[in-house]
Every structure is written in C-alpha cells, then in structure tokens.
Short mmCIF file of C-alpha atoms and ligand atoms in Angstrom, two decimals:
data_model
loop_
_atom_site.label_atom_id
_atom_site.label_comp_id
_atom_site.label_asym_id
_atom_site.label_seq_id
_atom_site.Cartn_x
_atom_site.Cartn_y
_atom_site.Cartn_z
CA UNK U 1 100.78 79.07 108.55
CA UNK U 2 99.81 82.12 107.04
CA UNK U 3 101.54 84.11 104.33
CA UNK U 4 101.44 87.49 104.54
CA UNK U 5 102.29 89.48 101.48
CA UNK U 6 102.74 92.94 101.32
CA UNK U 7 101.94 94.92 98.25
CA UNK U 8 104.31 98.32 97.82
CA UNK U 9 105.48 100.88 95.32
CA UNK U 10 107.80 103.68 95.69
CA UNK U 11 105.59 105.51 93.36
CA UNK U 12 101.61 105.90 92.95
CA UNK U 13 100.01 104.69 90.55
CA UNK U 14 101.93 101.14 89.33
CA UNK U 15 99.11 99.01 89.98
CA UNK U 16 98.94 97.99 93.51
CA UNK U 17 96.04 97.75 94.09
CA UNK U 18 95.06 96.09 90.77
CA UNK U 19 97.04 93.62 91.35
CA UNK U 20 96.11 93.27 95.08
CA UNK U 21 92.40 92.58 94.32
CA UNK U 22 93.27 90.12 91.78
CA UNK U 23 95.79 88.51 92.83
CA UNK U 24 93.54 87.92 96.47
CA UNK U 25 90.64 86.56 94.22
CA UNK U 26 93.16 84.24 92.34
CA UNK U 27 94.02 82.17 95.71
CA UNK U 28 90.45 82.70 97.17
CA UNK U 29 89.69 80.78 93.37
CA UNK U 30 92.40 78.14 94.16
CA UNK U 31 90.38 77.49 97.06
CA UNK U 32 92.39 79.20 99.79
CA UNK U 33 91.38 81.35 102.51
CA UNK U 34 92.31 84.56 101.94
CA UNK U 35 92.11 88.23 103.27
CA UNK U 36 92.80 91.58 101.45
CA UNK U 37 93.23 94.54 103.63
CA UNK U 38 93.26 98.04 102.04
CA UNK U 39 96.45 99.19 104.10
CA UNK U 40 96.11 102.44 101.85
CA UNK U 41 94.24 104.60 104.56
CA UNK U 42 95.37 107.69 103.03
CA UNK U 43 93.78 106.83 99.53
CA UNK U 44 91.65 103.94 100.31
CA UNK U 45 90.23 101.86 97.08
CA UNK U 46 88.11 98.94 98.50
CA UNK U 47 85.81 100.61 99.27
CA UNK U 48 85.14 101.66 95.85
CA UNK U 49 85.28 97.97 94.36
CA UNK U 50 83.30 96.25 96.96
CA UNK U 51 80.52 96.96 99.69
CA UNK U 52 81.46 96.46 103.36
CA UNK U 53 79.17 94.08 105.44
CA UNK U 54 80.38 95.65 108.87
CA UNK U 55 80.49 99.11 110.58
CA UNK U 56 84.27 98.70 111.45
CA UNK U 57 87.16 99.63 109.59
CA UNK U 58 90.97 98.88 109.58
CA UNK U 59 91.30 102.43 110.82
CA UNK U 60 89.37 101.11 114.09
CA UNK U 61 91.04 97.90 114.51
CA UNK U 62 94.88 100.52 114.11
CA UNK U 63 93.24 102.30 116.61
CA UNK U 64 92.72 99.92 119.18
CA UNK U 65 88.87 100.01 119.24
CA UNK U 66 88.17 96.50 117.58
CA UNK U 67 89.59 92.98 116.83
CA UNK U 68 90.76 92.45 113.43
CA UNK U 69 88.03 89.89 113.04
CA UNK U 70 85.35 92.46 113.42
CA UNK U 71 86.73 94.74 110.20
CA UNK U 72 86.44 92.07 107.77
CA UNK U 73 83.39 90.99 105.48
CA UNK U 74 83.19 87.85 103.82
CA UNK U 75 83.26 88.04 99.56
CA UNK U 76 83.16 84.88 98.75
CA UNK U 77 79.32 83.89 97.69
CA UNK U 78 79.08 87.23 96.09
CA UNK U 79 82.65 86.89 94.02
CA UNK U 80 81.89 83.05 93.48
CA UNK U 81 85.43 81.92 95.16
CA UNK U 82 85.74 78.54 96.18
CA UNK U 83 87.83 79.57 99.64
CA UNK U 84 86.99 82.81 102.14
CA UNK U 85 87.57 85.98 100.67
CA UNK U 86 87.74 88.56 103.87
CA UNK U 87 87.68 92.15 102.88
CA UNK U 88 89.11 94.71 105.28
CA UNK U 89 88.30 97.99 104.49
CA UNK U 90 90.29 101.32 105.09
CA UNK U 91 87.56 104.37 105.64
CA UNK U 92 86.96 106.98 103.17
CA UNK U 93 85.49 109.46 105.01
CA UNK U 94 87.64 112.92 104.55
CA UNK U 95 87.90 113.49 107.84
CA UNK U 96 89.17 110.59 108.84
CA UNK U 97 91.51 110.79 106.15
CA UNK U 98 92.73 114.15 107.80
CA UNK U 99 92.66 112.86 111.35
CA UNK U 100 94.95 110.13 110.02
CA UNK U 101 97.17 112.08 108.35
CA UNK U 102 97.91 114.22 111.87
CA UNK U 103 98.65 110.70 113.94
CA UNK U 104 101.71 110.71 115.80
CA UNK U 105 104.57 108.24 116.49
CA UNK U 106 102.72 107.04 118.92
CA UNK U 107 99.35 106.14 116.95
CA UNK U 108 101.65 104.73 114.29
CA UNK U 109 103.63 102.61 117.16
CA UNK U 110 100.47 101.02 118.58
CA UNK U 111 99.35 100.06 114.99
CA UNK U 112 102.27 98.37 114.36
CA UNK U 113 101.78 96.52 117.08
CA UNK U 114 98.09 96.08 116.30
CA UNK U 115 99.25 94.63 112.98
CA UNK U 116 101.34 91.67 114.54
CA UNK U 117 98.11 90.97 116.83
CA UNK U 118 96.25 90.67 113.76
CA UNK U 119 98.74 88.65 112.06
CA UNK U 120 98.65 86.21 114.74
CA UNK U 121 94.66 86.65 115.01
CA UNK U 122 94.78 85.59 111.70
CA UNK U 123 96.65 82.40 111.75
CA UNK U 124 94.80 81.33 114.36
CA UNK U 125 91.91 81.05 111.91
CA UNK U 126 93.79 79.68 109.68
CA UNK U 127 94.24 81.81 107.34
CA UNK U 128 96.36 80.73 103.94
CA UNK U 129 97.24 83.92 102.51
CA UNK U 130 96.83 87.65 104.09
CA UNK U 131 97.66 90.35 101.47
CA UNK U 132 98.09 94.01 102.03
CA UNK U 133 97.97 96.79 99.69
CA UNK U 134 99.60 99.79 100.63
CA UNK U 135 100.47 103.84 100.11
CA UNK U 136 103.11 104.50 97.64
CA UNK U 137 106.42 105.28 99.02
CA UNK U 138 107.84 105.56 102.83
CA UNK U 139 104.48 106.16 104.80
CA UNK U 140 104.46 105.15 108.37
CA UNK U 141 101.26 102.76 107.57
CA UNK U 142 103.35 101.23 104.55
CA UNK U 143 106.32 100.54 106.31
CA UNK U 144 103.95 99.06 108.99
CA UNK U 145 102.51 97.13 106.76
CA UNK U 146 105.66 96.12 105.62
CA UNK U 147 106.93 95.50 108.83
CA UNK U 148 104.26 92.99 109.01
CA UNK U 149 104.70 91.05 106.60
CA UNK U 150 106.76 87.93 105.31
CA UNK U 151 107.32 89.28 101.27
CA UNK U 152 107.16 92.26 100.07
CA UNK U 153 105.77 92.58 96.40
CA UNK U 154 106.65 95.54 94.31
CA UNK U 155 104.93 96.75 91.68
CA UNK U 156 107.32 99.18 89.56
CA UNK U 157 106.11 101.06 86.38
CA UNK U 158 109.14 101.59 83.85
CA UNK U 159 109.92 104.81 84.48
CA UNK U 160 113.49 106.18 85.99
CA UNK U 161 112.37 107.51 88.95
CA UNK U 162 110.82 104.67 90.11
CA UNK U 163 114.07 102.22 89.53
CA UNK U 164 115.92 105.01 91.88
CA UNK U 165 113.24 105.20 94.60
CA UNK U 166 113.03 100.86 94.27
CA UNK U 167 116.47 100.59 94.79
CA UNK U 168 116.57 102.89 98.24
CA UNK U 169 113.53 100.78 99.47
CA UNK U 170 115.10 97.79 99.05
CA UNK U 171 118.53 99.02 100.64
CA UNK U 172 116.96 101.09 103.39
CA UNK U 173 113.66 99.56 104.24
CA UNK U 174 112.89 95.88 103.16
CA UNK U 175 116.44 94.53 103.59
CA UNK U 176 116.82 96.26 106.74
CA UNK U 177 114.01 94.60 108.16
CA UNK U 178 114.61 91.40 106.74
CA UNK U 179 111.96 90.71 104.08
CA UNK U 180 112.05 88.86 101.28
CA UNK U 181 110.82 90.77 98.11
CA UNK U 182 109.99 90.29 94.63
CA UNK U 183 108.80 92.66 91.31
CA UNK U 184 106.37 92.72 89.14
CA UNK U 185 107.43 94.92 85.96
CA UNK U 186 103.76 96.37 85.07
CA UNK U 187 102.53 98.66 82.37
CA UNK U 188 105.79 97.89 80.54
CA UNK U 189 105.51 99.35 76.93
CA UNK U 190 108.20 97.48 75.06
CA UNK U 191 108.05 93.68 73.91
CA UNK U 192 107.22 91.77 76.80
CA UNK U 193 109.00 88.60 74.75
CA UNK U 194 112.17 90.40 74.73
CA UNK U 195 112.29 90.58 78.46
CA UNK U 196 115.45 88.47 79.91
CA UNK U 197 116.23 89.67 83.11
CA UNK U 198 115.37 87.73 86.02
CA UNK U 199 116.47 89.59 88.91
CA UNK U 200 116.86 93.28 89.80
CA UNK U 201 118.54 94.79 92.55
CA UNK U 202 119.28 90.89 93.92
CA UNK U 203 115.44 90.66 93.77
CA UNK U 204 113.98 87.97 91.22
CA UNK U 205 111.42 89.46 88.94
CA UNK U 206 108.41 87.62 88.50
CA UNK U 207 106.99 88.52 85.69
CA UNK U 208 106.63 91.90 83.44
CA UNK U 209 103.09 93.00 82.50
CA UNK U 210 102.65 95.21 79.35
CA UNK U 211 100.57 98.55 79.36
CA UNK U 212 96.69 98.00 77.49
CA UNK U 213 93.99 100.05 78.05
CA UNK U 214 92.25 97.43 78.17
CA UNK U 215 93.19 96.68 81.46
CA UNK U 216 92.59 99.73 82.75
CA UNK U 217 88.69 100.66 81.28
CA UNK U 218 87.38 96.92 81.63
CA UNK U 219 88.80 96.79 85.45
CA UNK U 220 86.23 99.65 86.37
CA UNK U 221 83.70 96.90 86.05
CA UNK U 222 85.38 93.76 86.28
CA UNK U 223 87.91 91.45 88.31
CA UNK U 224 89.32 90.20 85.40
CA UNK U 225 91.50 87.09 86.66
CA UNK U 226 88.13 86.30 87.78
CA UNK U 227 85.74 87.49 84.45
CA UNK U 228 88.33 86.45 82.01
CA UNK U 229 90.92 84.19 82.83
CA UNK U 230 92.22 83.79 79.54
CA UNK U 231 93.33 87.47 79.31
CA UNK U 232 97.04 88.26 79.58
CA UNK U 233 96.57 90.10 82.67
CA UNK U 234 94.86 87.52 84.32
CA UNK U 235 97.30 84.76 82.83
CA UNK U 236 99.93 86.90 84.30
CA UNK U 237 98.51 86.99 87.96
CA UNK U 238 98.12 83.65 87.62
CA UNK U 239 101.93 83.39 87.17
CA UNK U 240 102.62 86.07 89.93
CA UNK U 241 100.69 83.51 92.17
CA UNK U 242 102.39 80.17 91.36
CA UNK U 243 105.66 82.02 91.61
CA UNK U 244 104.96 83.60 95.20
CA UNK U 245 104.00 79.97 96.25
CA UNK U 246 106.86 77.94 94.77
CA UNK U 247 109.31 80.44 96.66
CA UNK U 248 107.79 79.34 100.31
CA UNK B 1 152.64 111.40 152.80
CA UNK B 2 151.85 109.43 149.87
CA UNK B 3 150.36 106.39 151.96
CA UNK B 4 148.30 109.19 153.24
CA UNK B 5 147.12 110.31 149.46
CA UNK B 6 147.10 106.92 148.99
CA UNK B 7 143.89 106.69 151.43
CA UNK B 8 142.23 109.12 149.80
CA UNK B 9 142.16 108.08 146.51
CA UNK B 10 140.72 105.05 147.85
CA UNK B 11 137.97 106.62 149.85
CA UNK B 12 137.01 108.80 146.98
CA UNK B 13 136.97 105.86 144.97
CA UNK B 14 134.73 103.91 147.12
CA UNK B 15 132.90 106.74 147.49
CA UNK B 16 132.71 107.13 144.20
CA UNK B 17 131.08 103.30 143.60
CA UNK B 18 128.51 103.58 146.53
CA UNK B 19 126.63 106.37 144.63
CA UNK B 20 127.09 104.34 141.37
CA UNK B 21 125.46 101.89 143.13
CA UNK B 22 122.72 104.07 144.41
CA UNK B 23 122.11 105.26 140.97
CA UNK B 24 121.83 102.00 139.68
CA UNK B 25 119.08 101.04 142.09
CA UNK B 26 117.33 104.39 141.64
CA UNK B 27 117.12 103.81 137.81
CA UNK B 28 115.86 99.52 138.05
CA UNK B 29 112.75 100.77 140.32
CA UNK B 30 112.20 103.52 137.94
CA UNK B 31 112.09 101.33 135.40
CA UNK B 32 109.98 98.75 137.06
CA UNK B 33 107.82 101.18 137.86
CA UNK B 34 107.14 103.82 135.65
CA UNK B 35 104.11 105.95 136.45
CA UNK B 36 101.59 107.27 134.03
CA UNK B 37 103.02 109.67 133.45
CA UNK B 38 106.08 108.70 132.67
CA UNK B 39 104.98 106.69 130.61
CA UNK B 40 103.80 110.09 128.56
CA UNK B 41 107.09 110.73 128.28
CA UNK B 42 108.24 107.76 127.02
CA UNK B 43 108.46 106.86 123.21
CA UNK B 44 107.15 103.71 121.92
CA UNK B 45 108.79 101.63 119.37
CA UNK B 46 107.21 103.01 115.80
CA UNK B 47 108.88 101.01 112.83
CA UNK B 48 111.01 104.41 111.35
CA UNK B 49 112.52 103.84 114.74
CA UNK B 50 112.89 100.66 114.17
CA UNK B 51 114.78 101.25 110.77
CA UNK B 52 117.49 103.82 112.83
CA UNK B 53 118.17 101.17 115.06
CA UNK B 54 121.78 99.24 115.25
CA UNK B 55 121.70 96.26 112.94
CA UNK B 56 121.64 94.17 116.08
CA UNK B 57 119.02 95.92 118.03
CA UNK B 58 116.77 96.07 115.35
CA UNK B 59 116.78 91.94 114.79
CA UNK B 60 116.45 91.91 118.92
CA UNK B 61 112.92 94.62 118.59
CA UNK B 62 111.54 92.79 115.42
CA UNK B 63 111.76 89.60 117.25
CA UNK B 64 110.16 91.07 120.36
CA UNK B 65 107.65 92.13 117.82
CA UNK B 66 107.04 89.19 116.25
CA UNK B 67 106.75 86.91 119.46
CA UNK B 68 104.94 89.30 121.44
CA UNK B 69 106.30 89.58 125.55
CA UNK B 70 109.19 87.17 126.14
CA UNK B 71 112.11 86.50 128.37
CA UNK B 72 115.54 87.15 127.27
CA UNK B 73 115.82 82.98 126.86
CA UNK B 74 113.03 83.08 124.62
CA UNK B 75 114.34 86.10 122.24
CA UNK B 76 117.65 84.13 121.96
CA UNK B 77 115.95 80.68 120.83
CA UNK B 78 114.56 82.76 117.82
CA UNK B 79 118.01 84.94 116.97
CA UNK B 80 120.19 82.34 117.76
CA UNK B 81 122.80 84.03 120.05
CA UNK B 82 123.67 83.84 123.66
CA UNK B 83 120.87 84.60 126.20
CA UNK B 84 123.73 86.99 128.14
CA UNK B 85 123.80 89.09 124.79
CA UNK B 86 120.19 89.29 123.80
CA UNK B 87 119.71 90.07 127.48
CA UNK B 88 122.41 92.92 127.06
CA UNK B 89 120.83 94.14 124.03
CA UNK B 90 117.05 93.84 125.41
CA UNK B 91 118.04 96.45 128.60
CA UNK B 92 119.73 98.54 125.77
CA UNK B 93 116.20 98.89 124.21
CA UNK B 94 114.82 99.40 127.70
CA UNK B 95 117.36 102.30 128.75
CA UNK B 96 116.12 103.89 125.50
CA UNK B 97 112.63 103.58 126.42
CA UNK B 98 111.55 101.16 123.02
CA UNK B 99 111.30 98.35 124.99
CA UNK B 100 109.66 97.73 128.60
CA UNK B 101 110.54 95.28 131.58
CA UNK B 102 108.68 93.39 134.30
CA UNK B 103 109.09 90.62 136.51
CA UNK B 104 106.38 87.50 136.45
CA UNK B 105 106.73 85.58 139.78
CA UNK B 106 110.86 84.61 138.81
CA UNK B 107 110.74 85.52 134.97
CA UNK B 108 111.89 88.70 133.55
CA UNK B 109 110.25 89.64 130.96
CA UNK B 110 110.58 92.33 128.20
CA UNK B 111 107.77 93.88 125.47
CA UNK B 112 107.51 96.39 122.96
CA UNK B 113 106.76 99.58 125.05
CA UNK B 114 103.21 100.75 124.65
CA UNK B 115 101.61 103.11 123.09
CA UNK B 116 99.49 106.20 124.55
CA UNK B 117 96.36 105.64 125.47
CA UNK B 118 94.03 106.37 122.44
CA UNK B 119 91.85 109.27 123.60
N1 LIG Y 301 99.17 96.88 83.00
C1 LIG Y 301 98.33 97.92 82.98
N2 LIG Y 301 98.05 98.55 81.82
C2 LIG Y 301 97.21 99.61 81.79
N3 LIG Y 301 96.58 100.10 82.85
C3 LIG Y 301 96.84 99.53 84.05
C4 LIG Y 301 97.71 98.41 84.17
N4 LIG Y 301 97.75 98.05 85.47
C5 LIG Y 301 96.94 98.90 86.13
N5 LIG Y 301 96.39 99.78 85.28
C6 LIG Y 301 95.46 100.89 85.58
O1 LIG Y 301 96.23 101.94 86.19
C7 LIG Y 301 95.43 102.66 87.12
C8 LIG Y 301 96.14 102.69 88.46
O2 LIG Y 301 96.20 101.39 88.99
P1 LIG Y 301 96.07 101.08 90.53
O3 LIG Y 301 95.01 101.89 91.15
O4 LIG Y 301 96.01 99.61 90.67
O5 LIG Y 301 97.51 101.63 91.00
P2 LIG Y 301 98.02 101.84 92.50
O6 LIG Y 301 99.47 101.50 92.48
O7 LIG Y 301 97.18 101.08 93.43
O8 LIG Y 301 97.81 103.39 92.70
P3 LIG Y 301 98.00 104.20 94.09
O9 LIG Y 301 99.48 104.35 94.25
O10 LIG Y 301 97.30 105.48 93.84
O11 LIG Y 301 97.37 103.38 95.15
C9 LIG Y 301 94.10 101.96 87.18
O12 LIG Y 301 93.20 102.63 86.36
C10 LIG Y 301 94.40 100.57 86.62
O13 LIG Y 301 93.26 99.99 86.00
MG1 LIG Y 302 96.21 101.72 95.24
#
C-alpha cells in the first residue's frame, strides 16, 4: 500500500519544502519507490531544484487534461537513489499562477477528486511512499492535498503565531477529516538537548530541528540528507523517516 | 355535523398525501435525471464543503471519496453502521446536490457529484 504523507504549515516559510525534498530522497535512498509532488501551485519550488523530463504538470493532471502518470519524471539515475524517485511538478508560469488563483469551487472540487484518482493510480504501481508539499495555511489545494492524504506532517517554526494557527488546523481541518498528524519543531533557536516534550496539541512531535545557516546557504546547491548524511539536518530527516514508518 | 367535518378532514388529508406523493416522484426522476444544465446549477463536493458538513455526513462523503462510486452496502462495510443509515445519510448528500445517484441494472449507486466541465 502506499503512504501518502502530506507536508503542511499554517505559516510560510517553516521548511516544507526542505524537508519535502529530503525527506522524499531519504526513502528513494532506502530503496523505496517514491513520488514528490509540488502541491504548492501558488508558489511552486520544484521546479527550481530539479528539471522536468515531461511537458505536463500537476496543474494539468488537477485539471483533468492528463493521467497522473504523465506529470511525473523519473530522478533517480540523476540523484543516485537506489528506488524511483518521481517528480511531479507544479507550473511556474505567472499566468498560470493567476489563472489558478481565480479557480472556482468547482475546479477545486474536480481536483480533489483528481487527487484520489491519482492516489489510487499510484498504488496501483506500487508506489511505497507519495509525499506532498503544500501552500502554507487553509488553501483549497492544501486542504486537498490534505484531504488526500493518510498523515499530515507539520512543519512549525517557534514563533507564537504559528502555535495559534497549528492548533486551529488541527481542531478544524486535520481532525475533522480524520488524519493522523505529526510535527516537526524546525529552525528552533534554543538547546535542542533541552527539548522534552513529546506531544503537542495530542500530536507526537517527532523531532525539533535547530536554526543554522548552514542549512539554509548549502541547500541552494545541495540535497543534503543526500550530500552529507552525517549533518544534523540530515541525521534529523533520517529520524523524521524512521519515526513516520514505525507509526504505520 | 361533525361526522360531516369529520369527512373533510379526511379528504383534505388524503388529498393532502396524493400531492406528497406526486412531489416525491417529481423530485426521484429529477434526480435521476438531471440535465446539463442542471447540472450547472449544481455544486460539487469541494473539501471546505466537506469540512461544514455534519460530523456524520462528512465520514459518509470522505468514504464516497475514498472508494470512488459505491452502493449504500458498500459505504457501510467501510463506516461500519447500518446500510438503512448510510443509505439515509447518502440521499441527504444527494438532496443537497454533493453527492449523485444512479441505478446499474438492480444496484443503486451513489458518487461524488461532478465537477463542470473544464472549458
Ligand atoms: N532548520 C533550518 N535552519 C535554517 N534555515 C532553514 C532551516 N530549514 C529550512 N531553512 C531555510 O529556510 C528557507 C525556507 O524554507 P522552505 O522553502 O523549505 O520553507 P517552506 O515552508 O517550504 O516555505 P513556503 O511556505 O514559502 O513554501 C529556505 O531558505 C531553507 O533553506
Ligand atoms: Mg515551500
């Protein structure tokens, strides 16, 4: 069966999608078969990181106009993973971007339900793990992706907005639709050894990850569970990913 | 006098139940066969919908969602309660346009109401 995981902040910028692309290289390196869609159409990122292989994007396959199958480009020979690594890109192009942004109800309806076709497209390929990263806070393609999935994973920054906004997400979004959710603390700037608390909100915490800038200048250039395993970051995705599979 | 008002009340009554019925029957063929452009007019199921819903209509749509089209047997296997109830709650979701009904050969069956058409 395939997991789907989710990847979701109430606010931007908390490392998502950092942790999205890592964490998707980390099972593709354990050998599994995995696929990363960039759920983000409003702000996509993938496209940035990697180079896409196919002239379809998720925003075609939401759209009705392609399979799922046809969106996705294969990483794995030029990332070195030892199982698939799909790619799914979400298109850049501004105007796109600004035809999205004006869907209706309607468009958002039929890509929910284009998302469970592709979920079951998916398994029958036999997918191991599906992960999509996602818009910040309560946008329809989000909560669609959301929707979709079995676990959502959120990434919260320590700031006190973002508990707030966490907390309503997980009352009046993930528990409402019945999904199973864990955190990740990251760019936490106290001592990550003092840390003690387990579970938030009823939701256990998997691990915290402190702030370095190191993170953020050598990821411009660099998957780093994949460049330099030994770093903390990496070590700590590494946990995120034995954690999320112990708890199926 | 009063056996006579009697009477009436009943007629009225009856009356009263014949155009029920006739409603009833007007609104099952509508529903079993909604035009085009009806169908303009009617919503599909988008997931901030989905959140508003009743506790117990929501687990009824997600399950419709996750199992694709399926009879009101098949929806109950999955949520555990009584087919008569999931069946009660399914023509809830119809009557409120998230959800859509047909008949295959015997089986009724019920899906997450479409979309428009993509232009
Ligand atoms: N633990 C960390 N310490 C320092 N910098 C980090 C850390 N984690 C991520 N970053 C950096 O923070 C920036 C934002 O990260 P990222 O793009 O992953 O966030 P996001 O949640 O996907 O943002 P958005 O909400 O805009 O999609 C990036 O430059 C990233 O390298
Ligand atoms: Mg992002």
């Amino acid at each position: 069966m395939t997991l789907t995981l989710a990847i979701h902040s109430s606010k931007g910028g908390t490392g998502k999608t950092s942790i999205a692309v890592n964490l998707a290289v980390a099972f593709a390196s354990a050998g599994k078969d995995t696929c990363l869609i960039d759920m983000d159409l409003r702000g996509p990122s993938l496209c940035s990181m990697f180079k896409p292989k196919t002239h379809f994007w998720i925003n075609d396959f939401l759209s009705g106009k392609c399979n799922l199958k046809d969106t996705l480009t294969d990483s794995k020979k030029d990332i070195g993973t030892s199982g698939h690594l799909y790619l799914s890109f979400s298109n850049p192009d501004i105007g796109e971007i600004r035809d999205l942004v004006s869907k209706d109800r309607n468009w958002q309806a039929g890509a929910l339900k284009a998302l469970m076709n592709g979920k079951r497209e998916l398994a029958e390929e036999n997918i191991d793990v599906t992960i999509l990263d996602t818009s910040p806070g309560v946008e329809y393609e989000s909560i669609n992706a959301v929707a979709a999935s079995d676990m959502v994973i959120i990434v919260h920054n320590d700031t006190k907005a973002c508990h707030d906004c966490t907390e309503q997400l997980i009352k009046g979004v993930y528990t409402l639709l019945d999904k199973r959710c864990a955190i990740i603390d990251n760019m936490y700037h106290g001592n990550c050894l003092d840390i003690k608390e387990k579970n938030r909100y009823g939701v256990p915490v998997l691990t915290t990850i402190p702030c370095m800038c190191d993170i953020a200048t050598r990821s411009k250039n660099e998957i780093l569970v994949h460049s330099d395993p030994e770093h903390l970051f990496s070590k700590s995705i590494m946990t995120i990913k034995d954690k999320i599979e112990a708890m199926q | 006098m009063d056996s006579e008002l009697l009477e009436q009340v009943v007629n009225n009554l009856k009356e009263i139940n014949s155009k029920l019925d006739r409603l009833i029957v007007q609104i099952e063929c509508r529903d079993e066969t909604t035009s085009d452009k009806d169908k303009i007019a009617a919503y599909s199921l988008d997931v901030l919908t989905l959140l508003s819903l009743p506790d117990h209509l929501r687990t009824t749509a997600t399950t419709l969602f996750e199992i694709g089209p399926a009879t009101a047997d098949e929806v109950a296997n999955v949520t555990n309660k009584e087919r008569a109830v999931e069946s009660n709650y399914l023509n809830q979701l119809v009557r409120m346009n998230n959800v859509k009904k047909y008949r295959e050969g015997r089986k009724v069956y019920f899906r997450i109401n479409d979309s428009l058409k993509k232009k």
